[in-house]
mmCIF file of C-alpha atoms and ligand atoms in Angstrom:
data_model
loop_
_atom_site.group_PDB
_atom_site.id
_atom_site.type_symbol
_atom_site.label_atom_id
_atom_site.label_comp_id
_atom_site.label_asym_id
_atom_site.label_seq_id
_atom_site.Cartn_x
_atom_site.Cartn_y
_atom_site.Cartn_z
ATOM 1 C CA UNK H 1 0.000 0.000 0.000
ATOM 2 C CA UNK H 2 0.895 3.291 -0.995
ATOM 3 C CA UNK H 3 1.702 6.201 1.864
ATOM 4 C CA UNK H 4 -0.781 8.187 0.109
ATOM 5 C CA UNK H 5 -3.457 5.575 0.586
ATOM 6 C CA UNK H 6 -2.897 4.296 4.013
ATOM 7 C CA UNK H 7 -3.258 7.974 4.905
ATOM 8 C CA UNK H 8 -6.754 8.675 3.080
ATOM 9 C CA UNK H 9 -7.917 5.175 4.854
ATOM 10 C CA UNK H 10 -6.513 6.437 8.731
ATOM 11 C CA UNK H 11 -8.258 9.039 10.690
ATOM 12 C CA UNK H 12 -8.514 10.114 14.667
ATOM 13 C CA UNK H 13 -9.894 7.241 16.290
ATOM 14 C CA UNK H 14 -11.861 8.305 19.537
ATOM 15 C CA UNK H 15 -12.270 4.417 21.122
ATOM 16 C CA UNK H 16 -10.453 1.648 19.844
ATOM 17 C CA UNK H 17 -11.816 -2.100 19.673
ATOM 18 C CA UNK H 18 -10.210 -4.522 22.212
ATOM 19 C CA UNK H 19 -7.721 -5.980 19.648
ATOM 20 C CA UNK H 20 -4.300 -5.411 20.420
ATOM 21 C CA UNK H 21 -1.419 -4.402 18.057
ATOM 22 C CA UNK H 22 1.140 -7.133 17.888
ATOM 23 C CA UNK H 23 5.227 -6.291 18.432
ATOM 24 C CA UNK H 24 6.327 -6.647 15.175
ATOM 25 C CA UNK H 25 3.994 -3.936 14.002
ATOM 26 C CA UNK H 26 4.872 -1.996 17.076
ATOM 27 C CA UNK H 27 8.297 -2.505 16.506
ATOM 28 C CA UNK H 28 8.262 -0.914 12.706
ATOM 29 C CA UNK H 29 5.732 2.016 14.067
ATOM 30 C CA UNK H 30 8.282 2.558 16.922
ATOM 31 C CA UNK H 31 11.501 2.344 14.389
ATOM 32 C CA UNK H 32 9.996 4.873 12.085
ATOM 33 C CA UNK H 33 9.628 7.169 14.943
ATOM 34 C CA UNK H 34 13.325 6.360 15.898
ATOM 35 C CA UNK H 35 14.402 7.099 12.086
ATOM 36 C CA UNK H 36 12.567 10.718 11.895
ATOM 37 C CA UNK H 37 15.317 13.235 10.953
ATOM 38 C CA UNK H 38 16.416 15.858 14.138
ATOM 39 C CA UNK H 39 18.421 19.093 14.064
ATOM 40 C CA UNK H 40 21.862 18.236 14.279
ATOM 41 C CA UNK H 41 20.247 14.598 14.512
ATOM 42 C CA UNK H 42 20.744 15.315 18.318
ATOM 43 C CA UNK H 43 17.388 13.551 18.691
ATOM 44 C CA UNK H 44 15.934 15.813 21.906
ATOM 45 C CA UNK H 45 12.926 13.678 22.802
ATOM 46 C CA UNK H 46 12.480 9.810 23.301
ATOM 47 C CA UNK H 47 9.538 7.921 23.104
ATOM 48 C CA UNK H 48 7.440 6.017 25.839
ATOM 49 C CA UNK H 49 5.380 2.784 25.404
ATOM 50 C CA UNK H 50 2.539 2.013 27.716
ATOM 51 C CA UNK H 51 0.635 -0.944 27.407
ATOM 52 C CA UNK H 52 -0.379 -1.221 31.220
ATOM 53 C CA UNK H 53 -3.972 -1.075 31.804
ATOM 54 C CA UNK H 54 -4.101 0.481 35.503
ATOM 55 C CA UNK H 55 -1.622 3.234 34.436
ATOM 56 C CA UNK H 56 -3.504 4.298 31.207
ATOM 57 C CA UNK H 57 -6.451 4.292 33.165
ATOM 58 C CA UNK H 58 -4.230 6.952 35.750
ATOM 59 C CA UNK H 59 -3.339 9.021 32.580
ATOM 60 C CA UNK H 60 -6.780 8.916 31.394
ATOM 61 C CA UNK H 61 -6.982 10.965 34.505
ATOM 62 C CA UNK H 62 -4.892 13.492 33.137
ATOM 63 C CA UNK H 63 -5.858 13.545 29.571
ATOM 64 C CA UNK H 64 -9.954 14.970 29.948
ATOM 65 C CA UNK H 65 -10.610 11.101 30.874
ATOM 66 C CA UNK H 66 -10.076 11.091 26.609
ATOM 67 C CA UNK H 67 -11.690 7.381 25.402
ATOM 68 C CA UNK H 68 -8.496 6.541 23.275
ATOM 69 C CA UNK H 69 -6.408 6.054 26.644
ATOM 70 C CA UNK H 70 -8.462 3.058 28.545
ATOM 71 C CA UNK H 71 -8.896 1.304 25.337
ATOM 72 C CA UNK H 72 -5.893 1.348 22.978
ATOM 73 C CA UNK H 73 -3.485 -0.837 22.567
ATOM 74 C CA UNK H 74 -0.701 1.074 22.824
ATOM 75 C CA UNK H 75 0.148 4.594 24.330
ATOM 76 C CA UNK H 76 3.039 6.229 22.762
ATOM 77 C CA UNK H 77 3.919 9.563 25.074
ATOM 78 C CA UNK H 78 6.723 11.754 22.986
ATOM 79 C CA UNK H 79 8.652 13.349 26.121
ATOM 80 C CA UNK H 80 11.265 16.091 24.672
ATOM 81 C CA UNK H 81 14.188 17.073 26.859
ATOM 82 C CA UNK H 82 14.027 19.843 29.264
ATOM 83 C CA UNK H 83 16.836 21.634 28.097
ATOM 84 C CA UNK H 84 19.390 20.780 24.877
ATOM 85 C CA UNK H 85 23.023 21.239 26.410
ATOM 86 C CA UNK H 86 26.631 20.736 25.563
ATOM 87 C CA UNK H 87 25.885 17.153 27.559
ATOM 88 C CA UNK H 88 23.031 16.255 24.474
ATOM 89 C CA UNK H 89 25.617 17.434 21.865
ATOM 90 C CA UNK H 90 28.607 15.061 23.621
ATOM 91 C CA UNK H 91 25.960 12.221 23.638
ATOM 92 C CA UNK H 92 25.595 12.401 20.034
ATOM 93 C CA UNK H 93 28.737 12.544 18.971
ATOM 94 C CA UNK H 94 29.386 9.335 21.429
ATOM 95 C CA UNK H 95 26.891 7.541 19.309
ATOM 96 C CA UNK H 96 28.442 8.948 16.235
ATOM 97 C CA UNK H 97 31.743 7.369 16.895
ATOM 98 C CA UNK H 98 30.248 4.426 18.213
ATOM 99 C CA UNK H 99 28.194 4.054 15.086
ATOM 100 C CA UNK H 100 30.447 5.105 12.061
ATOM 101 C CA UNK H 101 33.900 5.118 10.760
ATOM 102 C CA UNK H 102 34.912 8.386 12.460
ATOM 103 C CA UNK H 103 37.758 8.165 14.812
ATOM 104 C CA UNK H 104 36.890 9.104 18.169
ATOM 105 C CA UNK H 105 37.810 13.049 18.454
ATOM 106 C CA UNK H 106 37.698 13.461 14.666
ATOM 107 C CA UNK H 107 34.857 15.702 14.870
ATOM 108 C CA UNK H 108 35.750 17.877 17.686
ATOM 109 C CA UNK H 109 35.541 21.127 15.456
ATOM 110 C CA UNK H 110 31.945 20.428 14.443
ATOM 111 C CA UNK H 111 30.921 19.294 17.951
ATOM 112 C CA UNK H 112 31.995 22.546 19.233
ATOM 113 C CA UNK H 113 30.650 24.699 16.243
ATOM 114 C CA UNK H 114 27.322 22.832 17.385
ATOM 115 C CA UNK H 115 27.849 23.666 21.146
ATOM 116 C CA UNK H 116 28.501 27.270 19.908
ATOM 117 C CA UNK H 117 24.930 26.841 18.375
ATOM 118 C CA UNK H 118 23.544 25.475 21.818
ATOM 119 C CA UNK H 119 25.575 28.330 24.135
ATOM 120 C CA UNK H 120 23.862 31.082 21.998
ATOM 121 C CA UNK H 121 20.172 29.955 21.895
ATOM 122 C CA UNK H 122 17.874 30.781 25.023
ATOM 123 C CA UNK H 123 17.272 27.879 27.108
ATOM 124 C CA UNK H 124 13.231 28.121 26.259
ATOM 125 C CA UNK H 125 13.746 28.284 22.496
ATOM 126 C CA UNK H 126 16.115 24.958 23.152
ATOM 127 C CA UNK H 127 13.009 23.712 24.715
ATOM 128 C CA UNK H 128 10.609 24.741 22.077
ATOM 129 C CA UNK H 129 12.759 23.237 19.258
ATOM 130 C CA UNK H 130 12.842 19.687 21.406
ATOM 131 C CA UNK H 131 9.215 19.628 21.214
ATOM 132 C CA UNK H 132 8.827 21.162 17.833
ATOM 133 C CA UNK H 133 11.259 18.132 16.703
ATOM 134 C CA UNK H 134 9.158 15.281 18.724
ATOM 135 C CA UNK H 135 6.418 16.345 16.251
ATOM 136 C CA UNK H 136 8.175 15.096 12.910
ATOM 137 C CA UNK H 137 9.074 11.483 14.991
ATOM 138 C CA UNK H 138 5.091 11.997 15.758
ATOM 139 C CA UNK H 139 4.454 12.030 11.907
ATOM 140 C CA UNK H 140 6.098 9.678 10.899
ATOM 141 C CA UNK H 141 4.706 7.202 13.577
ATOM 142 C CA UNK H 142 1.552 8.028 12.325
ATOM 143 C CA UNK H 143 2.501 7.217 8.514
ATOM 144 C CA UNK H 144 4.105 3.826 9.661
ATOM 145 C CA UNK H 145 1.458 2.891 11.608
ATOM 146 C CA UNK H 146 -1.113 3.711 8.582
ATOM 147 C CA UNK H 147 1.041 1.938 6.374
ATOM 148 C CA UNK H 148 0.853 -1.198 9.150
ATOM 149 C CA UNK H 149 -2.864 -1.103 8.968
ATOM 150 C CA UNK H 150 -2.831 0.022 13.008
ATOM 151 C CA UNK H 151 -5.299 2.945 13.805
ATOM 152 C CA UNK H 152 -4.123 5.760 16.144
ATOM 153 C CA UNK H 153 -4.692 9.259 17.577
ATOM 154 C CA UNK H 154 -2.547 11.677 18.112
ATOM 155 C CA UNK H 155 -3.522 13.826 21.046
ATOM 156 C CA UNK H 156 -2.182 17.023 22.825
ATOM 157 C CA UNK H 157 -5.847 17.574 24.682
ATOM 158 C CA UNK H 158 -3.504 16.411 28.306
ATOM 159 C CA UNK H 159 -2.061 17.630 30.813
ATOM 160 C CA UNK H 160 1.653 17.651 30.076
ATOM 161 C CA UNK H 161 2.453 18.295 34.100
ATOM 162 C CA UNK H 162 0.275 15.306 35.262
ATOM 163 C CA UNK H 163 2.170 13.498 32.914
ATOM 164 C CA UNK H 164 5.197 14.673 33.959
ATOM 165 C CA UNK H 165 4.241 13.665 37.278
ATOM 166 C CA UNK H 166 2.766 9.914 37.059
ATOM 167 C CA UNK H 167 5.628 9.103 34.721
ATOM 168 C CA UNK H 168 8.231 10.727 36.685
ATOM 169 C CA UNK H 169 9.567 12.627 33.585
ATOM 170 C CA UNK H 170 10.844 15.952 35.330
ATOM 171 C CA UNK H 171 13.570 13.862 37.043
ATOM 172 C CA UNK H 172 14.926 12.320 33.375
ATOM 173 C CA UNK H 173 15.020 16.086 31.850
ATOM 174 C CA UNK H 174 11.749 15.093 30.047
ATOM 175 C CA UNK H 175 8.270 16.429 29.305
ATOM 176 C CA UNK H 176 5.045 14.753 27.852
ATOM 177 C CA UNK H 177 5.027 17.310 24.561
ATOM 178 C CA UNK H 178 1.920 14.838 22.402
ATOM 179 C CA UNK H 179 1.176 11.096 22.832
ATOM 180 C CA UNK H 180 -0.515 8.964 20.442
ATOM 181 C CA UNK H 181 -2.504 6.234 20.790
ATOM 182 C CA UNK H 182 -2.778 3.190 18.522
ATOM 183 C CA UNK H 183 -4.936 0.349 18.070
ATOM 184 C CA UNK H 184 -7.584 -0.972 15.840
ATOM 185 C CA UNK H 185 -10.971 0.600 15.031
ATOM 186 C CA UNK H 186 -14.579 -1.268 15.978
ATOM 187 C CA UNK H 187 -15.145 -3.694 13.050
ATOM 188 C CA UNK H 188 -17.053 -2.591 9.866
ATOM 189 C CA UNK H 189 -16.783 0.732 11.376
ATOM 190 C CA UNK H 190 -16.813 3.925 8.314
ATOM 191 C CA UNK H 191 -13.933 6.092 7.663
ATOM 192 C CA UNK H 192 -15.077 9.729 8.202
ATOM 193 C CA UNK H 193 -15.134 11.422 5.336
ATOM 194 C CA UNK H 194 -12.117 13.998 5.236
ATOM 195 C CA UNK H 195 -11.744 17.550 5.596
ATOM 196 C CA UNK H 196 -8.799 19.302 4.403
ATOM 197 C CA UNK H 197 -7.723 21.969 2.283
ATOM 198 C CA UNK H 198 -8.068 21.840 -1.415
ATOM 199 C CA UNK H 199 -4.537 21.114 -2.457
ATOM 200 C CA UNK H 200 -4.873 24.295 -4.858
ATOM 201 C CA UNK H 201 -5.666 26.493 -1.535
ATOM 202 C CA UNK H 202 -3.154 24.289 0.665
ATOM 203 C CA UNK H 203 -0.257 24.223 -1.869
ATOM 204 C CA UNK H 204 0.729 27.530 -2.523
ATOM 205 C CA UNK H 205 3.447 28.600 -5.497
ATOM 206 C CA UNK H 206 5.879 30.714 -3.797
ATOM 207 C CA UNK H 207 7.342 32.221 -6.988
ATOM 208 C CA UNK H 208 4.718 34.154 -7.346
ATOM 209 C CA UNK H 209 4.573 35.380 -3.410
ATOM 210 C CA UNK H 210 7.681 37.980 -4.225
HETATM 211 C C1 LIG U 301 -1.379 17.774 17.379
HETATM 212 C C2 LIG U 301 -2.703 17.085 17.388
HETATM 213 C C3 LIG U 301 -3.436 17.047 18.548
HETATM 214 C C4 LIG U 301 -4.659 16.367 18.592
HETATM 215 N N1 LIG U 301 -5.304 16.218 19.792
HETATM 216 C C5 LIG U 301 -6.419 15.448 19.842
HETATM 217 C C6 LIG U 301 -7.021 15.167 21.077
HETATM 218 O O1 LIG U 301 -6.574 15.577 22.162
HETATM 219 N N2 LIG U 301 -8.142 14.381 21.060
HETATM 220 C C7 LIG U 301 -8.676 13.873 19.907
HETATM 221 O O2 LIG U 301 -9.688 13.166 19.962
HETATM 222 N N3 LIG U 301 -8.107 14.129 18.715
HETATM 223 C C8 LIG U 301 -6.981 14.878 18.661
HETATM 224 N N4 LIG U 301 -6.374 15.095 17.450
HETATM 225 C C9 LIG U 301 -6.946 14.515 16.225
HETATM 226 C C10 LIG U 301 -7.528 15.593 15.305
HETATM 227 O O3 LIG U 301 -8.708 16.098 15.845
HETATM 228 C C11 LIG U 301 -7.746 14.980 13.906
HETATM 229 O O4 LIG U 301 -6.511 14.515 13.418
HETATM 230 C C12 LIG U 301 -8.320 16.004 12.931
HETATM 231 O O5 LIG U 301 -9.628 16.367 13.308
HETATM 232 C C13 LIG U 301 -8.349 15.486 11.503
HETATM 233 O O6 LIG U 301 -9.110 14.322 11.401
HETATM 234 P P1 LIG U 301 -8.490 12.938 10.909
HETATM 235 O O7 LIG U 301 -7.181 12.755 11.598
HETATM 236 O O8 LIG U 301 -9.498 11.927 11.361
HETATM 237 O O9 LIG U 301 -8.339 13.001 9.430
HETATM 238 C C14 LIG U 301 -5.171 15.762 17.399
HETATM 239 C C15 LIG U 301 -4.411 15.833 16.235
HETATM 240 C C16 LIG U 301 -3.187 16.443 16.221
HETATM 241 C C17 LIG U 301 -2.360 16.417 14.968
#
């Protein structure tokens, strides 16, 4: 199946039947996630599976008692860090050594043009970018899950600080920033129909903007 089609069959599901997702699909929903591009590729969020029944009912709690929570399958909560540092940019270039042909201390110049980068930013914009980031590993859950035939929501209506809390987030240099449940929809039930932009009004030819 095409991208384009899983995408016009997938829509915000608001209770999911009591079938659950198996791991292999999870794993491919969770590794598209992991593959979304980052700035830098510092990757400045993680993301959290929940699958345990007494603590999505807890979240529930936190999230307007929202129906997708109590019956998904699968919770994914995208936490962002707290703060990007010169600590996230030496982590990185760990796994960079660790991961390529670079010798160890090879890219010293770059990591510190990147700490530069960090040092000069205010923390909150650091902040803002880690959760603007979490978004595009969002999207691209979504896609791979479409593409898996899994439903799923993606939901911001929660309380990030209960989250926070129940999770124990604050403590990692994490916060709940959108979660996203998955799962399948009631059998033989429709597909809303969609509403979107025209792709005439949506897609707009900047040449002629200047
Ligand atoms: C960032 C974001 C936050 C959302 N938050 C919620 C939410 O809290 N609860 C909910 O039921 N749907 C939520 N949605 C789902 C949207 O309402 C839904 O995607 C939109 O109405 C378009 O419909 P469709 O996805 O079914 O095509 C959210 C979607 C996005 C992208």
């Amino acid at each position: 199946m095409s991208l384009l089609s899983a995408l016009s069959n997938r829509y915000a599901i608001k209770q999911f039947s009591d079938k659950k997702v198996d791991e292999e699909k999870i794993k491919s929903i969770t590794e598209a996630a992991r593959l979304a591009p980052s700035a830098f590729g510092l990757q400045p969020y993680r993301l959290i599976v929940i699958t345990d029944r007494e603590l999505l009912s807890k979240l529930a709690g936190a999230a307007f008692n929202q129906k997708q929570l109590p019956t998904c399958s699968h919770l994914f909560v995208f936490a962002a860090e707290t703060s990007i540092t010169e600590g996230t940019v030496d982590a990185y270039f760990a796994r960079t050594y660790e991961q390529t042909d670079n010798e160890p201390g090879s890219l010293n110049g770059y990591a510190d043009y990147i700490k530069g980068w960090v040092s000069s930013q205010p923390a909150e914009s650091l902040a803002e970018s880690a959760k603007h980031q979490a978004f595009i590993s969002l999207g691209l859950l979504i896609g791979e899950a479409s593409l898996q035939g899994v439903d799923s929501c993606p939901m911001t209506g929660f309380n990030p600080a209960g989250f926070d809390e129940i999770l124990g987030l604050a403590e990692k240099g994490l916060t709940a920033t959108v979660i996203c449940a998955v799962g399948y929809r009631e059998e033989g039930e429709a597909t809303p129909q969609k509403v979107r932009y025209a792709s005439e009004d949506f897609v707009i030819n900047g040449n002629k903007l200047a």
